[in-house]
PDB file of N, CA, C and O in Angstrom:
ATOM      1  N   UNK A  21     222.381 206.023  34.278  1.00 79.00           N
ATOM      2  CA  UNK A  21     222.339 205.661  32.813  1.00 79.00           C
ATOM      3  C   UNK A  21     223.111 204.351  32.455  1.00 79.00           C
ATOM      4  O   UNK A  21     222.892 203.422  31.808  1.00 79.00           O
ATOM      5  N   UNK A  22     224.245 204.357  32.600  1.00 79.00           N
ATOM      6  CA  UNK A  22     225.267 203.496  32.385  1.00 79.00           C
ATOM      7  C   UNK A  22     225.141 202.370  32.878  1.00 79.00           C
ATOM      8  O   UNK A  22     225.330 201.245  32.865  1.00 79.00           O
ATOM      9  N   UNK A  23     224.595 202.498  34.486  1.00 86.00           N
ATOM     10  CA  UNK A  23     224.151 201.216  35.381  1.00 86.00           C
ATOM     11  C   UNK A  23     223.229 200.445  34.312  1.00 86.00           C
ATOM     12  O   UNK A  23     223.048 199.156  34.601  1.00 86.00           O
ATOM     13  N   UNK A  24     222.195 201.209  34.226  1.00 89.00           N
ATOM     14  CA  UNK A  24     221.167 200.284  33.722  1.00 89.00           C
ATOM     15  C   UNK A  24     220.760 199.990  32.472  1.00 89.00           C
ATOM     16  O   UNK A  24     220.793 198.512  32.240  1.00 89.00           O
ATOM     17  N   UNK A  25     222.144 200.194  31.258  1.00 88.00           N
ATOM     18  CA  UNK A  25     222.334 199.548  30.523  1.00 88.00           C
ATOM     19  C   UNK A  25     223.458 198.383  30.794  1.00 88.00           C
ATOM     20  O   UNK A  25     223.048 197.285  30.105  1.00 88.00           O
ATOM     21  N   UNK A  26     223.895 198.824  31.499  1.00 88.00           N
ATOM     22  CA  UNK A  26     224.768 197.333  32.143  1.00 88.00           C
ATOM     23  C   UNK A  26     224.281 196.319  32.677  1.00 88.00           C
ATOM     24  O   UNK A  26     224.315 195.079  32.295  1.00 88.00           O
ATOM     25  N   UNK A  27     223.445 196.492  33.285  1.00 91.00           N
ATOM     26  CA  UNK A  27     221.948 195.493  33.815  1.00 91.00           C
ATOM     27  C   UNK A  27     221.252 195.005  32.989  1.00 91.00           C
ATOM     28  O   UNK A  27     221.224 193.888  33.005  1.00 91.00           O
ATOM     29  N   UNK A  28     220.856 195.309  31.917  1.00 91.00           N
ATOM     30  CA  UNK A  28     219.830 195.177  30.971  1.00 91.00           C
ATOM     31  C   UNK A  28     220.896 194.495  29.773  1.00 91.00           C
ATOM     32  O   UNK A  28     220.210 193.280  29.548  1.00 91.00           O
ATOM     33  N   UNK A  29     222.114 194.371  30.049  1.00 90.00           N
ATOM     34  CA  UNK A  29     223.235 193.612  29.007  1.00 90.00           C
ATOM     35  C   UNK A  29     223.352 192.455  29.649  1.00 90.00           C
ATOM     36  O   UNK A  29     223.371 191.376  28.844  1.00 90.00           O
ATOM     37  N   UNK A  30     223.569 192.620  30.986  1.00 92.00           N
ATOM     38  CA  UNK A  30     224.053 191.046  31.671  1.00 92.00           C
ATOM     39  C   UNK A  30     222.892 189.984  31.337  1.00 92.00           C
ATOM     40  O   UNK A  30     222.938 189.316  31.957  1.00 92.00           O
ATOM     41  N   UNK A  31     221.626 190.756  31.936  1.00 94.00           N
ATOM     42  CA  UNK A  31     220.216 190.210  31.799  1.00 94.00           C
ATOM     43  C   UNK A  31     220.075 189.791  30.732  1.00 94.00           C
ATOM     44  O   UNK A  31     219.339 188.408  30.419  1.00 94.00           O
ATOM     45  N   UNK A  32     220.454 190.305  29.724  1.00 92.00           N
ATOM     46  CA  UNK A  32     220.490 189.705  28.392  1.00 92.00           C
ATOM     47  C   UNK A  32     221.766 188.723  27.954  1.00 92.00           C
ATOM     48  O   UNK A  32     221.095 187.452  27.543  1.00 92.00           O
ATOM     49  N   UNK A  33     222.281 188.746  28.521  1.00 92.00           N
ATOM     50  CA  UNK A  33     223.184 187.572  28.680  1.00 92.00           C
ATOM     51  C   UNK A  33     223.383 186.155  29.425  1.00 92.00           C
ATOM     52  O   UNK A  33     223.398 185.437  29.047  1.00 92.00           O
ATOM     53  N   UNK A  34     222.611 186.496  30.125  1.00 94.00           N
ATOM     54  CA  UNK A  34     222.177 185.454  31.352  1.00 94.00           C
ATOM     55  C   UNK A  34     220.992 184.743  30.348  1.00 94.00           C
ATOM     56  O   UNK A  34     221.006 183.418  30.270  1.00 94.00           O
ATOM     57  N   UNK A  35     220.494 185.260  29.358  1.00 93.00           N
ATOM     58  CA  UNK A  35     219.095 185.001  29.197  1.00 93.00           C
ATOM     59  C   UNK A  35     219.692 183.926  27.593  1.00 93.00           C
ATOM     60  O   UNK A  35     219.488 182.892  28.247  1.00 93.00           O
ATOM     61  N   UNK A  36     220.668 184.379  27.216  1.00 87.00           N
ATOM     62  CA  UNK A  36     221.061 183.769  26.053  1.00 87.00           C
ATOM     63  C   UNK A  36     222.112 182.050  26.400  1.00 87.00           C
ATOM     64  O   UNK A  36     221.670 181.568  25.962  1.00 87.00           O
ATOM     65  N   UNK A  37     222.614 182.534  27.798  1.00 92.00           N
ATOM     66  CA  UNK A  37     223.019 181.447  28.391  1.00 92.00           C
ATOM     67  C   UNK A  37     221.991 180.529  28.463  1.00 92.00           C
ATOM     68  O   UNK A  37     221.860 179.000  28.453  1.00 92.00           O
ATOM     69  N   UNK A  38     220.820 180.612  29.152  1.00 93.00           N
ATOM     70  CA  UNK A  38     219.981 179.615  29.805  1.00 93.00           C
ATOM     71  C   UNK A  38     219.357 179.389  28.459  1.00 93.00           C
ATOM     72  O   UNK A  38     219.116 177.831  28.275  1.00 93.00           O
ATOM     73  N   UNK A  39     219.261 179.873  27.304  1.00 89.00           N
ATOM     74  CA  UNK A  39     218.456 179.562  26.510  1.00 89.00           C
ATOM     75  C   UNK A  39     219.333 178.244  25.841  1.00 89.00           C
ATOM     76  O   UNK A  39     218.693 177.013  25.029  1.00 89.00           O
ATOM     77  N   UNK A  40     220.610 178.710  25.445  1.00 85.00           N
ATOM     78  CA  UNK A  40     221.242 177.680  25.052  1.00 85.00           C
ATOM     79  C   UNK A  40     221.613 176.444  26.111  1.00 85.00           C
ATOM     80  O   UNK A  40     221.829 175.418  24.925  1.00 85.00           O
ATOM     81  N   UNK A  41     221.563 176.811  27.315  1.00 90.00           N
ATOM     82  CA  UNK A  41     221.503 175.322  27.602  1.00 90.00           C
ATOM     83  C   UNK A  41     220.329 174.693  27.957  1.00 90.00           C
ATOM     84  O   UNK A  41     220.532 173.372  27.485  1.00 90.00           O
ATOM     85  N   UNK A  42     219.299 175.600  27.523  1.00 91.00           N
ATOM     86  CA  UNK A  42     217.907 174.514  27.648  1.00 91.00           C
ATOM     87  C   UNK A  42     218.322 173.949  26.045  1.00 91.00           C
ATOM     88  O   UNK A  42     217.784 172.698  26.120  1.00 91.00           O
ATOM     89  N   UNK A  43     218.586 174.453  25.286  1.00 83.00           N
ATOM     90  CA  UNK A  43     218.675 173.890  23.731  1.00 83.00           C
ATOM     91  C   UNK A  43     219.839 172.232  23.424  1.00 83.00           C
ATOM     92  O   UNK A  43     219.311 171.563  23.140  1.00 83.00           O
ATOM     93  N   UNK A  44     220.932 172.907  24.049  1.00 84.00           N
ATOM     94  CA  UNK A  44     221.925 171.958  23.902  1.00 84.00           C
ATOM     95  C   UNK A  44     221.282 170.680  24.838  1.00 84.00           C
ATOM     96  O   UNK A  44     221.651 169.410  24.555  1.00 84.00           O
ATOM     97  N   UNK A  45     220.460 170.656  26.105  1.00 88.00           N
ATOM     98  CA  UNK A  45     220.087 169.838  27.015  1.00 88.00           C
ATOM     99  C   UNK A  45     218.810 168.867  26.012  1.00 88.00           C
ATOM    100  O   UNK A  45     218.860 167.422  26.188  1.00 88.00           O
ATOM    101  N   UNK A  46     218.182 169.603  25.294  1.00 87.00           N
ATOM    102  CA  UNK A  46     216.822 169.066  24.410  1.00 87.00           C
ATOM    103  C   UNK A  46     217.641 168.409  23.408  1.00 87.00           C
ATOM    104  O   UNK A  46     217.373 167.093  22.607  1.00 87.00           O
ATOM    105  N   UNK A  47     218.662 169.001  22.575  1.00 83.00           N
ATOM    106  CA  UNK A  47     219.382 168.075  21.611  1.00 83.00           C
ATOM    107  C   UNK A  47     220.359 167.043  22.437  1.00 83.00           C
ATOM    108  O   UNK A  47     220.523 165.465  21.748  1.00 83.00           O
ATOM    109  N   UNK A  48     220.759 166.959  23.469  1.00 87.00           N
ATOM    110  CA  UNK A  48     221.541 165.548  23.713  1.00 87.00           C
ATOM    111  C   UNK A  48     220.287 164.617  24.250  1.00 87.00           C
ATOM    112  O   UNK A  48     220.923 163.431  24.060  1.00 87.00           O
ATOM    113  N   UNK A  49     219.340 165.038  24.887  1.00 89.00           N
ATOM    114  CA  UNK A  49     218.288 164.321  25.029  1.00 89.00           C
ATOM    115  C   UNK A  49     217.221 164.089  23.716  1.00 89.00           C
ATOM    116  O   UNK A  49     216.678 163.150  23.816  1.00 89.00           O
ATOM    117  N   UNK A  50     218.096 163.662  22.794  1.00 86.00           N
ATOM    118  CA  UNK A  50     217.486 164.022  21.036  1.00 86.00           C
ATOM    119  C   UNK A  50     215.616 164.391  21.221  1.00 86.00           C
ATOM    120  O   UNK A  50     214.827 163.699  20.547  1.00 86.00           O
ATOM    121  N   UNK A  51     215.346 165.634  21.968  1.00 86.00           N
ATOM    122  CA  UNK A  51     213.964 165.798  21.573  1.00 86.00           C
ATOM    123  C   UNK A  51     213.828 166.748  20.519  1.00 86.00           C
ATOM    124  O   UNK A  51     212.897 167.003  20.121  1.00 86.00           O
ATOM    125  N   UNK A  52     215.023 167.384  20.294  1.00 84.00           N
ATOM    126  CA  UNK A  52     215.193 168.239  19.109  1.00 84.00           C
ATOM    127  C   UNK A  52     216.177 168.143  18.117  1.00 84.00           C
ATOM    128  O   UNK A  52     216.946 167.439  18.680  1.00 84.00           O
ATOM    129  N   UNK A  53     215.826 168.424  17.124  1.00 84.00           N
ATOM    130  CA  UNK A  53     217.259 168.063  15.870  1.00 84.00           C
ATOM    131  C   UNK A  53     218.359 168.823  16.116  1.00 84.00           C
ATOM    132  O   UNK A  53     217.847 170.410  16.298  1.00 84.00           O
ATOM    133  N   UNK A  54     219.286 169.294  17.400  1.00 81.00           N
ATOM    134  CA  UNK A  54     220.611 169.846  17.381  1.00 81.00           C
ATOM    135  C   UNK A  54     220.880 170.712  16.235  1.00 81.00           C
ATOM    136  O   UNK A  54     221.347 172.022  16.208  1.00 81.00           O
ATOM    137  N   UNK A  55     221.101 169.953  15.136  1.00 84.00           N
ATOM    138  CA  UNK A  55     221.879 170.769  14.035  1.00 84.00           C
ATOM    139  C   UNK A  55     221.460 171.721  13.560  1.00 84.00           C
ATOM    140  O   UNK A  55     222.128 172.317  13.325  1.00 84.00           O
ATOM    141  N   UNK A  56     219.981 171.282  13.224  1.00 85.00           N
ATOM    142  CA  UNK A  56     219.690 172.584  12.442  1.00 85.00           C
ATOM    143  C   UNK A  56     219.146 173.514  13.077  1.00 85.00           C
ATOM    144  O   UNK A  56     219.304 174.955  12.832  1.00 85.00           O
ATOM    145  N   UNK A  57     218.696 173.556  14.619  1.00 80.00           N
ATOM    146  CA  UNK A  57     218.732 174.765  15.787  1.00 80.00           C
ATOM    147  C   UNK A  57     219.904 175.556  15.976  1.00 80.00           C
ATOM    148  O   UNK A  57     219.806 176.957  15.968  1.00 80.00           O
ATOM    149  N   UNK A  58     221.100 174.601  16.026  1.00 79.00           N
ATOM    150  CA  UNK A  58     222.624 175.404  16.202  1.00 79.00           C
ATOM    151  C   UNK A  58     222.768 176.150  15.201  1.00 79.00           C
ATOM    152  O   UNK A  58     223.549 176.995  15.450  1.00 79.00           O
ATOM    153  N   UNK A  59     222.579 175.740  13.860  1.00 87.00           N
ATOM    154  CA  UNK A  59     223.144 176.364  12.755  1.00 87.00           C
ATOM    155  C   UNK A  59     222.200 177.703  12.543  1.00 87.00           C
ATOM    156  O   UNK A  59     222.860 178.723  12.543  1.00 87.00           O
ATOM    157  N   UNK A  60     220.815 177.614  12.899  1.00 88.00           N
ATOM    158  CA  UNK A  60     219.816 179.007  12.853  1.00 88.00           C
ATOM    159  C   UNK A  60     220.580 180.014  14.054  1.00 88.00           C
ATOM    160  O   UNK A  60     219.783 181.214  13.828  1.00 88.00           O
ATOM    161  N   UNK A  61     220.748 179.081  15.186  1.00 81.00           N
ATOM    162  CA  UNK A  61     221.149 180.181  16.168  1.00 81.00           C
ATOM    163  C   UNK A  61     222.374 180.761  16.059  1.00 81.00           C
ATOM    164  O   UNK A  61     222.706 182.181  16.116  1.00 81.00           O
ATOM    165  N   UNK A  62     223.553 180.299  15.021  1.00 87.00           N
ATOM    166  CA  UNK A  62     225.056 180.603  15.225  1.00 87.00           C
ATOM    167  C   UNK A  62     224.453 181.895  14.356  1.00 87.00           C
ATOM    168  O   UNK A  62     225.186 183.575  14.192  1.00 87.00           O
ATOM    169  N   UNK A  63     223.646 181.648  12.889  1.00 92.00           N
ATOM    170  CA  UNK A  63     223.357 182.440  11.910  1.00 92.00           C
ATOM    171  C   UNK A  63     222.590 183.654  12.399  1.00 92.00           C
ATOM    172  O   UNK A  63     223.007 185.218  12.339  1.00 92.00           O
ATOM    173  N   UNK A  64     221.972 183.720  13.141  1.00 92.00           N
ATOM    174  CA  UNK A  64     221.113 184.678  14.143  1.00 92.00           C
ATOM    175  C   UNK A  64     221.669 185.821  15.212  1.00 92.00           C
ATOM    176  O   UNK A  64     221.679 186.972  15.103  1.00 92.00           O
ATOM    177  N   UNK A  65     222.885 184.616  15.327  1.00 88.00           N
ATOM    178  CA  UNK A  65     223.669 185.351  16.260  1.00 88.00           C
ATOM    179  C   UNK A  65     224.948 186.773  15.389  1.00 88.00           C
ATOM    180  O   UNK A  65     225.385 187.734  15.972  1.00 88.00           O
ATOM    181  N   UNK A  66     225.460 185.694  14.694  1.00 93.00           N
ATOM    182  CA  UNK A  66     226.138 186.509  13.528  1.00 93.00           C
ATOM    183  C   UNK A  66     225.460 188.315  12.752  1.00 93.00           C
ATOM    184  O   UNK A  66     226.170 188.885  12.978  1.00 93.00           O
ATOM    185  N   UNK A  67     224.129 187.979  12.764  1.00 95.00           N
ATOM    186  CA  UNK A  67     223.947 188.923  12.175  1.00 95.00           C
ATOM    187  C   UNK A  67     223.283 190.002  14.001  1.00 95.00           C
ATOM    188  O   UNK A  67     223.389 191.297  12.783  1.00 95.00           O
ATOM    189  N   UNK A  68     223.553 189.449  14.779  1.00 92.00           N
ATOM    190  CA  UNK A  68     223.021 190.355  15.791  1.00 92.00           C
ATOM    191  C   UNK A  68     224.206 190.825  16.341  1.00 92.00           C
ATOM    192  O   UNK A  68     224.589 192.466  16.390  1.00 92.00           O
ATOM    193  N   UNK A  69     224.890 190.602  15.934  1.00 93.00           N
ATOM    194  CA  UNK A  69     226.655 190.974  16.408  1.00 93.00           C
ATOM    195  C   UNK A  69     227.146 191.973  15.028  1.00 93.00           C
ATOM    196  O   UNK A  69     227.917 192.812  15.498  1.00 93.00           O
ATOM    197  N   UNK A  70     227.064 191.413  13.974  1.00 94.00           N
ATOM    198  CA  UNK A  70     226.972 193.098  12.665  1.00 94.00           C
ATOM    199  C   UNK A  70     226.242 193.998  13.102  1.00 94.00           C
ATOM    200  O   UNK A  70     227.010 195.237  12.669  1.00 94.00           O
ATOM    201  N   UNK A  71     224.877 193.362  13.693  1.00 94.00           N
ATOM    202  CA  UNK A  71     224.335 195.153  13.570  1.00 94.00           C
ATOM    203  C   UNK A  71     224.938 195.929  15.257  1.00 94.00           C
ATOM    204  O   UNK A  71     224.982 196.908  15.291  1.00 94.00           O
ATOM    205  N   UNK A  72     225.363 195.059  15.800  1.00 92.00           N
ATOM    206  CA  UNK A  72     225.567 196.017  17.157  1.00 92.00           C
ATOM    207  C   UNK A  72     227.094 196.303  16.990  1.00 92.00           C
ATOM    208  O   UNK A  72     227.500 197.471  17.157  1.00 92.00           O
ATOM    209  N   UNK A  73     227.809 195.664  15.973  1.00 92.00           N
ATOM    210  CA  UNK A  73     229.044 196.180  15.361  1.00 92.00           C
ATOM    211  C   UNK A  73     228.889 197.927  14.719  1.00 92.00           C
ATOM    212  O   UNK A  73     229.577 198.872  14.366  1.00 92.00           O
ATOM    213  N   UNK A  74     227.804 197.438  13.873  1.00 93.00           N
ATOM    214  CA  UNK A  74     227.865 198.997  13.062  1.00 93.00           C
ATOM    215  C   UNK A  74     226.966 200.110  14.001  1.00 93.00           C
ATOM    216  O   UNK A  74     227.119 201.084  14.084  1.00 93.00           O
ATOM    217  N   UNK A  75     226.013 199.867  14.964  1.00 91.00           N
ATOM    218  CA  UNK A  75     225.725 200.258  16.311  1.00 91.00           C
ATOM    219  C   UNK A  75     227.124 201.058  16.579  1.00 91.00           C
ATOM    220  O   UNK A  75     226.982 202.396  16.982  1.00 91.00           O
ATOM    221  N   UNK A  76     227.647 200.087  17.274  1.00 90.00           N
ATOM    222  CA  UNK A  76     228.950 200.744  18.452  1.00 90.00           C
ATOM    223  C   UNK A  76     229.845 201.596  17.294  1.00 90.00           C
ATOM    224  O   UNK A  76     230.033 202.504  17.879  1.00 90.00           O
ATOM    225  N   UNK A  77     230.081 201.769  15.942  1.00 89.00           N
ATOM    226  CA  UNK A  77     230.769 202.327  15.058  1.00 89.00           C
ATOM    227  C   UNK A  77     230.142 203.424  14.893  1.00 89.00           C
ATOM    228  O   UNK A  77     230.743 204.946  15.494  1.00 89.00           O
ATOM    229  N   UNK A  78     228.415 203.668  14.982  1.00 88.00           N
ATOM    230  CA  UNK A  78     227.996 204.937  14.594  1.00 88.00           C
ATOM    231  C   UNK A  78     228.164 205.535  16.040  1.00 88.00           C
ATOM    232  O   UNK A  78     228.188 207.099  16.062  1.00 88.00           O
ATOM    233  N   UNK A  79     227.969 205.001  17.293  1.00 85.00           N
ATOM    234  CA  UNK A  79     228.086 205.704  18.284  1.00 85.00           C
ATOM    235  C   UNK A  79     229.646 206.144  18.979  1.00 85.00           C
ATOM    236  O   UNK A  79     229.672 207.132  19.473  1.00 85.00           O
ATOM    237  N   UNK A  80     230.406 205.536  18.442  1.00 86.00           N
ATOM    238  CA  UNK A  80     231.858 205.679  18.992  1.00 86.00           C
ATOM    239  C   UNK A  80     232.442 207.154  17.330  1.00 86.00           C
ATOM    240  O   UNK A  80     233.120 207.727  18.000  1.00 86.00           O
ATOM    241  N   UNK A  81     232.099 206.950  16.695  1.00 85.00           N
ATOM    242  CA  UNK A  81     232.866 207.725  15.699  1.00 85.00           C
ATOM    243  C   UNK A  81     231.762 208.950  15.532  1.00 85.00           C
ATOM    244  O   UNK A  81     232.112 209.968  15.618  1.00 85.00           O
ATOM    245  N   UNK A  82     230.699 208.855  15.163  1.00 78.00           N
ATOM    246  CA  UNK A  82     229.798 210.087  14.792  1.00 78.00           C
ATOM    247  C   UNK A  82     229.269 210.746  15.932  1.00 78.00           C
ATOM    248  O   UNK A  82     229.284 212.187  16.094  1.00 78.00           O
ATOM    249  N   UNK A  83     228.423 210.173  16.838  1.00 75.00           N
ATOM    250  CA  UNK A  83     228.089 210.949  18.274  1.00 75.00           C
ATOM    251  C   UNK A  83     229.096 211.555  19.220  1.00 75.00           C
ATOM    252  O   UNK A  83     229.013 212.658  19.423  1.00 75.00           O
ATOM    253  N   UNK A  84     230.443 210.705  19.270  1.00 69.00           N
ATOM    254  CA  UNK A  84     231.675 211.081  19.831  1.00 69.00           C
ATOM    255  C   UNK A  84     232.198 212.310  18.987  1.00 69.00           C
ATOM    256  O   UNK A  84     232.470 213.410  19.867  1.00 69.00           O
ATOM    257  N   UNK A  85     232.056 212.702  17.770  1.00 64.00           N
ATOM    258  CA  UNK A  85     232.293 213.902  17.110  1.00 64.00           C
ATOM    259  C   UNK A  85     231.664 214.758  17.593  1.00 64.00           C
ATOM    260  O   UNK A  85     232.000 216.228  17.430  1.00 64.00           O
ATOM    261  N   UNK A  86     230.244 214.667  17.657  1.00 61.00           N
ATOM    262  CA  UNK A  86     229.580 215.968  17.891  1.00 61.00           C
ATOM    263  C   UNK A  86     229.882 216.379  19.672  1.00 61.00           C
ATOM    264  O   UNK A  86     229.117 217.323  19.564  1.00 61.00           O
ATOM    265  N   UNK A  87     229.832 215.501  20.145  1.00 62.00           N
ATOM    266  CA  UNK A  87     229.900 216.216  21.446  1.00 62.00           C
ATOM    267  C   UNK A  87     231.094 216.864  21.620  1.00 62.00           C
ATOM    268  O   UNK A  87     231.601 218.117  22.487  1.00 62.00           O
ATOM    269  N   UNK A  88     232.193 216.573  20.779  1.00 62.00           N
ATOM    270  CA  UNK A  88     233.635 217.366  20.479  1.00 62.00           C
ATOM    271  C   UNK A  88     233.268 218.803  19.780  1.00 62.00           C
ATOM    272  O   UNK A  88     234.286 219.279  19.444  1.00 62.00           O
ATOM    273  N   UNK A  89     232.269 218.675  18.806  1.00 60.00           N
ATOM    274  CA  UNK A  89     232.206 219.655  17.996  1.00 60.00           C
ATOM    275  C   UNK A  89     232.980 220.031  16.716  1.00 60.00           C
ATOM    276  O   UNK A  89     233.038 220.674  16.059  1.00 60.00           O
ATOM    277  N   UNK A  90     233.265 218.590  16.533  1.00 55.00           N
ATOM    278  CA  UNK A  90     234.084 218.352  15.485  1.00 55.00           C
ATOM    279  C   UNK A  90     233.049 217.847  14.057  1.00 55.00           C
ATOM    280  O   UNK A  90     233.839 217.980  13.227  1.00 55.00           O
ATOM    281  N   UNK A  91     231.876 217.289  14.640  1.00 51.00           N
ATOM    282  CA  UNK A  91     230.728 217.171  13.123  1.00 51.00           C
ATOM    283  C   UNK A  91     230.878 218.582  12.201  1.00 51.00           C
ATOM    284  O   UNK A  91     230.947 220.081  12.497  1.00 51.00           O
ATOM    285  N   UNK A  92     230.745 218.029  10.865  1.00 50.00           N
ATOM    286  CA  UNK A  92     230.185 219.086  10.111  1.00 50.00           C
ATOM    287  C   UNK A  92     228.711 219.667   9.868  1.00 50.00           C
ATOM    288  O   UNK A  92     228.139 218.625  10.209  1.00 50.00           O
TER     289      UNK A  92
END
């Protein structure tokens, strides 16, 4: 189970690197407007990271307490 999650996250990170590389190359060659795309990508990443932080908090605090029998 843990290995499949690690593989999924690894593939997701590889896909992000490829997307950023393609967008950067298109911006370098003036095919796309890089400033607007980069701004939207960073805002999107901030939203994803905030959601991941909330999910991590839920898993680490609430579900961990339930496993140890400490939840009310």
